[in-house]
Structures are given as structure tokens and as C-alpha cells.
């Protein structure tokens, strides 16, 4: 009997093709959870490594400027100042200001009332990472994830930039700088900033969608 013929018999000598044991359905959720935990562990390791690398890189020429920028972004002061300037001009600039402020409201509420309360990620240990004291801004007491500063800055840049295209690049660069400043000053992990940026993009899109709906309703009523 050939080896091919032998493979058609099971261990009891009865004819039949061997098949792999079925995967039990109840094991699949456990496997998915285990995989997710492993991925999350790896992401946190990378997050911490990048945070440590930023902390260990000497940048004396940037420290003071990024510290001031991070502080100026508290409560979206920079974005509101830009919005106030845009609102002075009718038409597209004023619409950009309204859309941007609406986006900030959505991003801030989502980050602070939902994201931070659900995740409750502790702030980085700035002293253990040896972040240069010259970079320090006050360490917030709120949870670390996501970055509210980044979410609001990106939200404003997204909404105002779409409403007023010439402002898109400057506002985008400003939002990027605000996000990086939060890592540079040691108050956020890079992952917090990345999540804040995603939230900001979504908030900007939501503000634009609401604005478009209101405009259509107004035109229909006219």
C-alpha cells in the first residue's frame, strides 16, 4: 500500500480522510482579546520609546519657543485669536472663523468629556524621562489620552482651512507645531497627540457638515 493510500485511513484503520479538528467558536473571542492586548502592549512600548527619544534629544534653540507655544495653546487661545481676526472680514474668512470655532467646541467636548474619562491614561513621568526643566509647562491633572490641545488645534485648522483654502497650510503647520510641543514639553505621549489629531480631523469634518446642513436649511426656507 502506498503512503498516499495509508493517508486515507485513520488511526483505527477505518477508511476516511483526516481532517484538522475544528476551531471552537468560543475560543475566537479569547484569541482576539489576546491579540489586541499584545498589539496594545507593543504600541505602548513604541509610544514610550519615542517619548523618551524626544526627551533625550537636546534642542536648546527650540525649548523656549515650544514651551511658549504650548502655553499659548491652552484653552485654544491661539485658535480663538485667529478666529477673531478672520471674523473681521465678511464672506469666506468669517465663515471659516465660525466653522473653526464650532470644530473646537466639538473636539474639546469629545476629548475632555468622553475620551479622557473613558481611557484614563496617566500622564508621562517627566522626571523619570529626564525632560529638560527649560521645556516644562505645568503638568495638567487630567488624563493624558487624547491630547485636547492637539484635537482642538487640528479641528480648527481642518474646518477653517476647508472654508478658507489659503489658510489651510499655515493653520495646518500651526496645529502640527502645537501637537509636537505637547510631547516636547513632556506632558503627552506621541500616541496621545496622534489620537488627538484624528479626533480633530473628525471634529472639523463634523463642523463643516453641520454648517452645510444649516446653510441648506436657510436657503430652503428663504
PDB file of C-alpha atoms in Angstrom:
ATOM      1  CA  UNK A   1       0.000   0.000   0.000  1.00  0.00           C
ATOM      2  CA  UNK A   2       1.393   3.374  -0.948  1.00  0.00           C
ATOM      3  CA  UNK A   3       1.854   6.239   1.514  1.00  0.00           C
ATOM      4  CA  UNK A   4      -0.965   8.030  -0.310  1.00  0.00           C
ATOM      5  CA  UNK A   5      -3.283   5.078   0.345  1.00  0.00           C
ATOM      6  CA  UNK A   6      -2.236   4.941   4.012  1.00  0.00           C
ATOM      7  CA  UNK A   7      -3.172   8.581   4.499  1.00  0.00           C
ATOM      8  CA  UNK A   8      -6.766   7.667   3.703  1.00  0.00           C
ATOM      9  CA  UNK A   9      -7.065   5.601   6.859  1.00  0.00           C
ATOM     10  CA  UNK A  10      -7.472   6.995  10.333  1.00  0.00           C
ATOM     11  CA  UNK A  11      -5.799   5.688  13.476  1.00  0.00           C
ATOM     12  CA  UNK A  12      -8.454   2.961  13.888  1.00  0.00           C
ATOM     13  CA  UNK A  13      -7.767   1.597  10.414  1.00  0.00           C
ATOM     14  CA  UNK A  14     -11.052   2.795   9.023  1.00  0.00           C
ATOM     15  CA  UNK A  15     -11.163   4.497   5.677  1.00  0.00           C
ATOM     16  CA  UNK A  16     -11.558   8.229   5.633  1.00  0.00           C
ATOM     17  CA  UNK A  17      -9.666  11.442   5.051  1.00  0.00           C
ATOM     18  CA  UNK A  18      -8.008  13.009   8.051  1.00  0.00           C
ATOM     19  CA  UNK A  19      -9.253  16.497   8.863  1.00  0.00           C
ATOM     20  CA  UNK A  20      -7.981  19.095  11.294  1.00  0.00           C
ATOM     21  CA  UNK A  21     -10.010  19.474  14.476  1.00  0.00           C
ATOM     22  CA  UNK A  22     -12.498  22.352  14.193  1.00  0.00           C
ATOM     23  CA  UNK A  23     -11.713  25.656  15.875  1.00  0.00           C
ATOM     24  CA  UNK A  24     -14.146  26.138  18.703  1.00  0.00           C
ATOM     25  CA  UNK A  25     -16.123  29.340  18.310  1.00  0.00           C
ATOM     26  CA  UNK A  26     -15.878  30.124  21.988  1.00  0.00           C
ATOM     27  CA  UNK A  27     -12.074  30.313  21.670  1.00  0.00           C
ATOM     28  CA  UNK A  28     -12.153  33.007  18.998  1.00  0.00           C
ATOM     29  CA  UNK A  29     -13.085  35.963  21.248  1.00  0.00           C
ATOM     30  CA  UNK A  30     -10.340  34.959  23.679  1.00  0.00           C
ATOM     31  CA  UNK A  31      -7.808  34.806  20.859  1.00  0.00           C
ATOM     32  CA  UNK A  32      -8.923  38.209  19.580  1.00  0.00           C
ATOM     33  CA  UNK A  33      -8.592  39.749  23.043  1.00  0.00           C
ATOM     34  CA  UNK A  34      -5.152  38.212  23.484  1.00  0.00           C
ATOM     35  CA  UNK A  35      -4.014  39.567  20.121  1.00  0.00           C
ATOM     36  CA  UNK A  36      -5.402  43.017  20.883  1.00  0.00           C
ATOM     37  CA  UNK A  37      -3.603  43.076  24.231  1.00  0.00           C
ATOM     38  CA  UNK A  38      -0.325  42.118  22.577  1.00  0.00           C
ATOM     39  CA  UNK A  39      -0.705  44.821  19.934  1.00  0.00           C
ATOM     40  CA  UNK A  40      -1.606  47.408  22.581  1.00  0.00           C
ATOM     41  CA  UNK A  41       1.440  46.410  24.615  1.00  0.00           C
ATOM     42  CA  UNK A  42       3.685  46.856  21.576  1.00  0.00           C
ATOM     43  CA  UNK A  43       2.141  50.228  20.732  1.00  0.00           C
ATOM     44  CA  UNK A  44       2.671  51.466  24.277  1.00  0.00           C
ATOM     45  CA  UNK A  45       6.276  50.318  24.138  1.00  0.00           C
ATOM     46  CA  UNK A  46       6.838  52.251  20.906  1.00  0.00           C
ATOM     47  CA  UNK A  47       4.985  55.246  22.355  1.00  0.00           C
ATOM     48  CA  UNK A  48       7.222  55.285  25.407  1.00  0.00           C
ATOM     49  CA  UNK A  49      10.365  54.833  23.321  1.00  0.00           C
ATOM     50  CA  UNK A  50       9.530  57.792  21.063  1.00  0.00           C
ATOM     51  CA  UNK A  51       8.652  59.922  24.094  1.00  0.00           C
ATOM     52  CA  UNK A  52      11.993  59.041  25.657  1.00  0.00           C
ATOM     53  CA  UNK A  53      13.855  59.806  22.432  1.00  0.00           C
ATOM     54  CA  UNK A  54      12.293  63.265  22.220  1.00  0.00           C
ATOM     55  CA  UNK A  55      13.143  63.896  25.869  1.00  0.00           C
ATOM     56  CA  UNK A  56      16.756  62.797  25.353  1.00  0.00           C
ATOM     57  CA  UNK A  57      17.341  64.938  22.253  1.00  0.00           C
ATOM     58  CA  UNK A  58      18.878  68.300  23.181  1.00  0.00           C
ATOM     59  CA  UNK A  59      17.199  71.200  21.360  1.00  0.00           C
ATOM     60  CA  UNK A  60      18.088  74.355  23.308  1.00  0.00           C
ATOM     61  CA  UNK A  61      17.176  76.607  20.380  1.00  0.00           C
ATOM     62  CA  UNK A  62      13.604  75.254  20.332  1.00  0.00           C
ATOM     63  CA  UNK A  63      12.840  74.728  24.009  1.00  0.00           C
ATOM     64  CA  UNK A  64      11.700  78.233  24.937  1.00  0.00           C
ATOM     65  CA  UNK A  65       9.656  78.744  21.772  1.00  0.00           C
ATOM     66  CA  UNK A  66       7.837  75.422  22.011  1.00  0.00           C
ATOM     67  CA  UNK A  67       7.184  75.982  25.703  1.00  0.00           C
ATOM     68  CA  UNK A  68       5.555  79.335  24.933  1.00  0.00           C
ATOM     69  CA  UNK A  69       3.579  77.834  22.048  1.00  0.00           C
ATOM     70  CA  UNK A  70       2.282  75.016  24.236  1.00  0.00           C
ATOM     71  CA  UNK A  71       1.219  77.507  26.892  1.00  0.00           C
ATOM     72  CA  UNK A  72      -0.386  79.804  24.312  1.00  0.00           C
ATOM     73  CA  UNK A  73      -2.462  76.872  23.047  1.00  0.00           C
ATOM     74  CA  UNK A  74      -4.096  76.429  26.470  1.00  0.00           C
ATOM     75  CA  UNK A  75      -7.869  76.748  26.071  1.00  0.00           C
ATOM     76  CA  UNK A  76      -7.284  77.237  22.310  1.00  0.00           C
ATOM     77  CA  UNK A  77      -6.197  80.836  22.824  1.00  0.00           C
ATOM     78  CA  UNK A  78      -4.219  80.878  19.562  1.00  0.00           C
ATOM     79  CA  UNK A  79      -7.082  79.481  17.514  1.00  0.00           C
ATOM     80  CA  UNK A  80      -9.592  81.879  19.036  1.00  0.00           C
ATOM     81  CA  UNK A  81      -7.257  84.794  18.284  1.00  0.00           C
ATOM     82  CA  UNK A  82      -7.012  83.695  14.651  1.00  0.00           C
ATOM     83  CA  UNK A  83     -10.792  83.261  14.522  1.00  0.00           C
ATOM     84  CA  UNK A  84     -11.288  86.777  15.880  1.00  0.00           C
ATOM     85  CA  UNK A  85      -9.052  88.160  13.145  1.00  0.00           C
ATOM     86  CA  UNK A  86     -10.851  86.220  10.417  1.00  0.00           C
ATOM     87  CA  UNK A  87     -14.253  87.301  11.712  1.00  0.00           C
ATOM     88  CA  UNK A  88     -13.388  90.922  10.952  1.00  0.00           C
ATOM     89  CA  UNK A  89     -13.712  90.178   7.243  1.00  0.00           C
ATOM     90  CA  UNK A  90     -17.069  89.209   5.710  1.00  0.00           C
ATOM     91  CA  UNK A  91     -17.574  86.270   3.400  1.00  0.00           C
ATOM     92  CA  UNK A  92     -15.236  83.276   3.412  1.00  0.00           C
ATOM     93  CA  UNK A  93     -12.989  84.465   6.273  1.00  0.00           C
ATOM     94  CA  UNK A  94     -15.932  84.937   8.605  1.00  0.00           C
ATOM     95  CA  UNK A  95     -17.422  81.574   7.625  1.00  0.00           C
ATOM     96  CA  UNK A  96     -14.029  79.983   8.281  1.00  0.00           C
ATOM     97  CA  UNK A  97     -13.964  81.525  11.746  1.00  0.00           C
ATOM     98  CA  UNK A  98     -17.424  80.187  12.581  1.00  0.00           C
ATOM     99  CA  UNK A  99     -16.622  76.719  11.250  1.00  0.00           C
ATOM    100  CA  UNK A 100     -13.332  76.651  13.148  1.00  0.00           C
ATOM    101  CA  UNK A 101     -14.854  77.678  16.461  1.00  0.00           C
ATOM    102  CA  UNK A 102     -17.594  75.089  16.031  1.00  0.00           C
ATOM    103  CA  UNK A 103     -14.959  72.436  15.375  1.00  0.00           C
ATOM    104  CA  UNK A 104     -13.092  73.406  18.548  1.00  0.00           C
ATOM    105  CA  UNK A 105     -16.298  73.020  20.553  1.00  0.00           C
ATOM    106  CA  UNK A 106     -16.864  69.514  19.186  1.00  0.00           C
ATOM    107  CA  UNK A 107     -13.246  68.423  19.659  1.00  0.00           C
ATOM    108  CA  UNK A 108     -12.906  69.841  23.158  1.00  0.00           C
ATOM    109  CA  UNK A 109     -16.150  68.313  24.395  1.00  0.00           C
ATOM    110  CA  UNK A 110     -15.350  64.917  22.896  1.00  0.00           C
ATOM    111  CA  UNK A 111     -11.779  64.824  24.202  1.00  0.00           C
ATOM    112  CA  UNK A 112     -12.484  66.046  27.718  1.00  0.00           C
ATOM    113  CA  UNK A 113     -15.953  64.702  28.440  1.00  0.00           C
ATOM    114  CA  UNK A 114     -15.597  61.370  26.661  1.00  0.00           C
ATOM    115  CA  UNK A 115     -12.065  60.359  25.658  1.00  0.00           C
ATOM    116  CA  UNK A 116     -10.191  61.235  28.834  1.00  0.00           C
ATOM    117  CA  UNK A 117     -12.893  59.823  31.101  1.00  0.00           C
ATOM    118  CA  UNK A 118     -13.052  56.527  29.235  1.00  0.00           C
ATOM    119  CA  UNK A 119      -9.343  55.826  28.780  1.00  0.00           C
ATOM    120  CA  UNK A 120      -7.899  57.486  31.911  1.00  0.00           C
ATOM    121  CA  UNK A 121      -4.312  57.105  30.766  1.00  0.00           C
ATOM    122  CA  UNK A 122      -1.817  58.514  33.293  1.00  0.00           C
ATOM    123  CA  UNK A 123       0.395  61.397  32.264  1.00  0.00           C
ATOM    124  CA  UNK A 124       4.020  60.626  31.356  1.00  0.00           C
ATOM    125  CA  UNK A 125       6.622  60.551  34.121  1.00  0.00           C
ATOM    126  CA  UNK A 126       8.508  63.624  33.016  1.00  0.00           C
ATOM    127  CA  UNK A 127      11.109  63.375  35.757  1.00  0.00           C
ATOM    128  CA  UNK A 128      11.917  59.739  35.013  1.00  0.00           C
ATOM    129  CA  UNK A 129      12.340  60.603  31.326  1.00  0.00           C
ATOM    130  CA  UNK A 130      14.610  63.500  32.326  1.00  0.00           C
ATOM    131  CA  UNK A 131      12.793  66.090  30.257  1.00  0.00           C
ATOM    132  CA  UNK A 132      14.838  69.279  30.409  1.00  0.00           C
ATOM    133  CA  UNK A 133      13.402  71.669  33.002  1.00  0.00           C
ATOM    134  CA  UNK A 134      13.619  74.508  30.497  1.00  0.00           C
ATOM    135  CA  UNK A 135      10.893  72.782  28.461  1.00  0.00           C
ATOM    136  CA  UNK A 136       8.453  72.361  31.331  1.00  0.00           C
ATOM    137  CA  UNK A 137       4.921  73.700  31.312  1.00  0.00           C
ATOM    138  CA  UNK A 138       2.517  72.945  34.167  1.00  0.00           C
ATOM    139  CA  UNK A 139       1.583  69.262  34.142  1.00  0.00           C
ATOM    140  CA  UNK A 140      -2.216  69.013  33.671  1.00  0.00           C
ATOM    141  CA  UNK A 141      -4.195  66.996  36.191  1.00  0.00           C
ATOM    142  CA  UNK A 142      -6.484  65.499  33.547  1.00  0.00           C
ATOM    143  CA  UNK A 143      -5.892  62.150  31.862  1.00  0.00           C
ATOM    144  CA  UNK A 144      -3.299  62.004  29.108  1.00  0.00           C
ATOM    145  CA  UNK A 145      -5.303  60.395  26.269  1.00  0.00           C
ATOM    146  CA  UNK A 146      -6.166  62.036  23.918  1.00  0.00           C
ATOM    147  CA  UNK A 147      -4.382  65.378  23.631  1.00  0.00           C
ATOM    148  CA  UNK A 148      -7.061  68.043  23.877  1.00  0.00           C
ATOM    149  CA  UNK A 149      -4.687  70.777  22.691  1.00  0.00           C
ATOM    150  CA  UNK A 150      -3.932  68.823  19.528  1.00  0.00           C
ATOM    151  CA  UNK A 151      -7.559  67.873  18.939  1.00  0.00           C
ATOM    152  CA  UNK A 152      -8.705  71.487  19.125  1.00  0.00           C
ATOM    153  CA  UNK A 153      -5.834  72.850  17.021  1.00  0.00           C
ATOM    154  CA  UNK A 154      -6.330  70.257  14.275  1.00  0.00           C
ATOM    155  CA  UNK A 155     -10.110  70.694  14.394  1.00  0.00           C
ATOM    156  CA  UNK A 156      -9.792  74.439  13.872  1.00  0.00           C
ATOM    157  CA  UNK A 157      -7.214  74.019  11.101  1.00  0.00           C
ATOM    158  CA  UNK A 158      -9.369  71.440   9.322  1.00  0.00           C
ATOM    159  CA  UNK A 159     -12.634  73.363   9.377  1.00  0.00           C
ATOM    160  CA  UNK A 160     -11.198  76.826   8.799  1.00  0.00           C
ATOM    161  CA  UNK A 161      -8.769  75.530   6.174  1.00  0.00           C
ATOM    162  CA  UNK A 162     -11.522  73.940   4.106  1.00  0.00           C
ATOM    163  CA  UNK A 163     -13.706  77.042   4.384  1.00  0.00           C
ATOM    164  CA  UNK A 164     -10.766  79.298   3.512  1.00  0.00           C
ATOM    165  CA  UNK A 165      -8.215  77.320   1.427  1.00  0.00           C
ATOM    166  CA  UNK A 166      -5.396  79.928   1.521  1.00  0.00           C
ATOM    167  CA  UNK A 167      -5.309  79.497   5.307  1.00  0.00           C
ATOM    168  CA  UNK A 168      -5.095  75.695   5.202  1.00  0.00           C
ATOM    169  CA  UNK A 169      -1.305  75.309   5.100  1.00  0.00           C
ATOM    170  CA  UNK A 170      -0.443  77.939   7.762  1.00  0.00           C
ATOM    171  CA  UNK A 171      -3.116  76.621  10.108  1.00  0.00           C
ATOM    172  CA  UNK A 172      -2.055  73.037   9.458  1.00  0.00           C
ATOM    173  CA  UNK A 173       1.565  73.833  10.296  1.00  0.00           C
ATOM    174  CA  UNK A 174       0.468  75.643  13.443  1.00  0.00           C
ATOM    175  CA  UNK A 175      -1.615  72.646  14.522  1.00  0.00           C
ATOM    176  CA  UNK A 176       1.329  70.314  13.883  1.00  0.00           C
ATOM    177  CA  UNK A 177       3.593  72.548  15.968  1.00  0.00           C
ATOM    178  CA  UNK A 178       1.088  72.622  18.826  1.00  0.00           C
ATOM    179  CA  UNK A 179       0.850  68.834  18.786  1.00  0.00           C
ATOM    180  CA  UNK A 180       4.612  68.366  18.812  1.00  0.00           C
ATOM    181  CA  UNK A 181       5.009  70.947  21.577  1.00  0.00           C
ATOM    182  CA  UNK A 182       2.893  68.782  23.867  1.00  0.00           C
ATOM    183  CA  UNK A 183       5.381  65.921  23.505  1.00  0.00           C
ATOM    184  CA  UNK A 184       8.396  68.233  23.604  1.00  0.00           C
ATOM    185  CA  UNK A 185       7.293  69.757  26.904  1.00  0.00           C
ATOM    186  CA  UNK A 186       6.737  66.282  28.330  1.00  0.00           C
ATOM    187  CA  UNK A 187       3.015  66.420  29.086  1.00  0.00           C
ATOM    188  CA  UNK A 188       1.853  63.942  26.415  1.00  0.00           C
ATOM    189  CA  UNK A 189       2.935  60.731  24.745  1.00  0.00           C
ATOM    190  CA  UNK A 190       3.088  60.782  20.927  1.00  0.00           C
ATOM    191  CA  UNK A 191       0.118  58.391  20.846  1.00  0.00           C
ATOM    192  CA  UNK A 192      -1.987  60.932  22.733  1.00  0.00           C
ATOM    193  CA  UNK A 193      -1.149  63.534  20.110  1.00  0.00           C
ATOM    194  CA  UNK A 194      -1.871  61.167  17.216  1.00  0.00           C
ATOM    195  CA  UNK A 195      -5.267  60.304  18.696  1.00  0.00           C
ATOM    196  CA  UNK A 196      -5.975  63.995  19.242  1.00  0.00           C
ATOM    197  CA  UNK A 197      -5.156  64.702  15.603  1.00  0.00           C
ATOM    198  CA  UNK A 198      -7.581  62.022  14.407  1.00  0.00           C
ATOM    199  CA  UNK A 199     -10.263  63.421  16.694  1.00  0.00           C
ATOM    200  CA  UNK A 200      -9.526  66.905  15.389  1.00  0.00           C
ATOM    201  CA  UNK A 201      -9.949  65.824  11.779  1.00  0.00           C
ATOM    202  CA  UNK A 202     -13.286  64.191  12.604  1.00  0.00           C
ATOM    203  CA  UNK A 203     -14.441  67.238  14.565  1.00  0.00           C
ATOM    204  CA  UNK A 204     -13.523  69.565  11.724  1.00  0.00           C
ATOM    205  CA  UNK A 205     -15.462  67.424   9.267  1.00  0.00           C
ATOM    206  CA  UNK A 206     -18.444  67.343  11.631  1.00  0.00           C
ATOM    207  CA  UNK A 207     -18.449  71.121  11.995  1.00  0.00           C
ATOM    208  CA  UNK A 208     -18.359  71.577   8.227  1.00  0.00           C
ATOM    209  CA  UNK A 209     -21.194  69.084   7.787  1.00  0.00           C
ATOM    210  CA  UNK A 210     -23.344  70.893  10.346  1.00  0.00           C
ATOM    211  CA  UNK A 211     -22.595  74.218   8.687  1.00  0.00           C
ATOM    212  CA  UNK A 212     -23.552  72.873   5.265  1.00  0.00           C
ATOM    213  CA  UNK A 213     -26.816  71.474   6.636  1.00  0.00           C
ATOM    214  CA  UNK A 214     -27.721  74.776   8.272  1.00  0.00           C
ATOM    215  CA  UNK A 215     -26.950  76.646   5.058  1.00  0.00           C
ATOM    216  CA  UNK A 216     -29.197  74.331   3.037  1.00  0.00           C
ATOM    217  CA  UNK A 217     -31.997  74.722   5.566  1.00  0.00           C
ATOM    218  CA  UNK A 218     -31.670  78.503   5.429  1.00  0.00           C
ATOM    219  CA  UNK A 219     -31.718  78.516   1.639  1.00  0.00           C
ATOM    220  CA  UNK A 220     -34.757  76.236   1.585  1.00  0.00           C
ATOM    221  CA  UNK A 221     -36.613  78.497   3.987  1.00  0.00           C
ATOM    222  CA  UNK A 222     -35.805  81.642   2.005  1.00  0.00           C
TER     223      UNK A 222
END
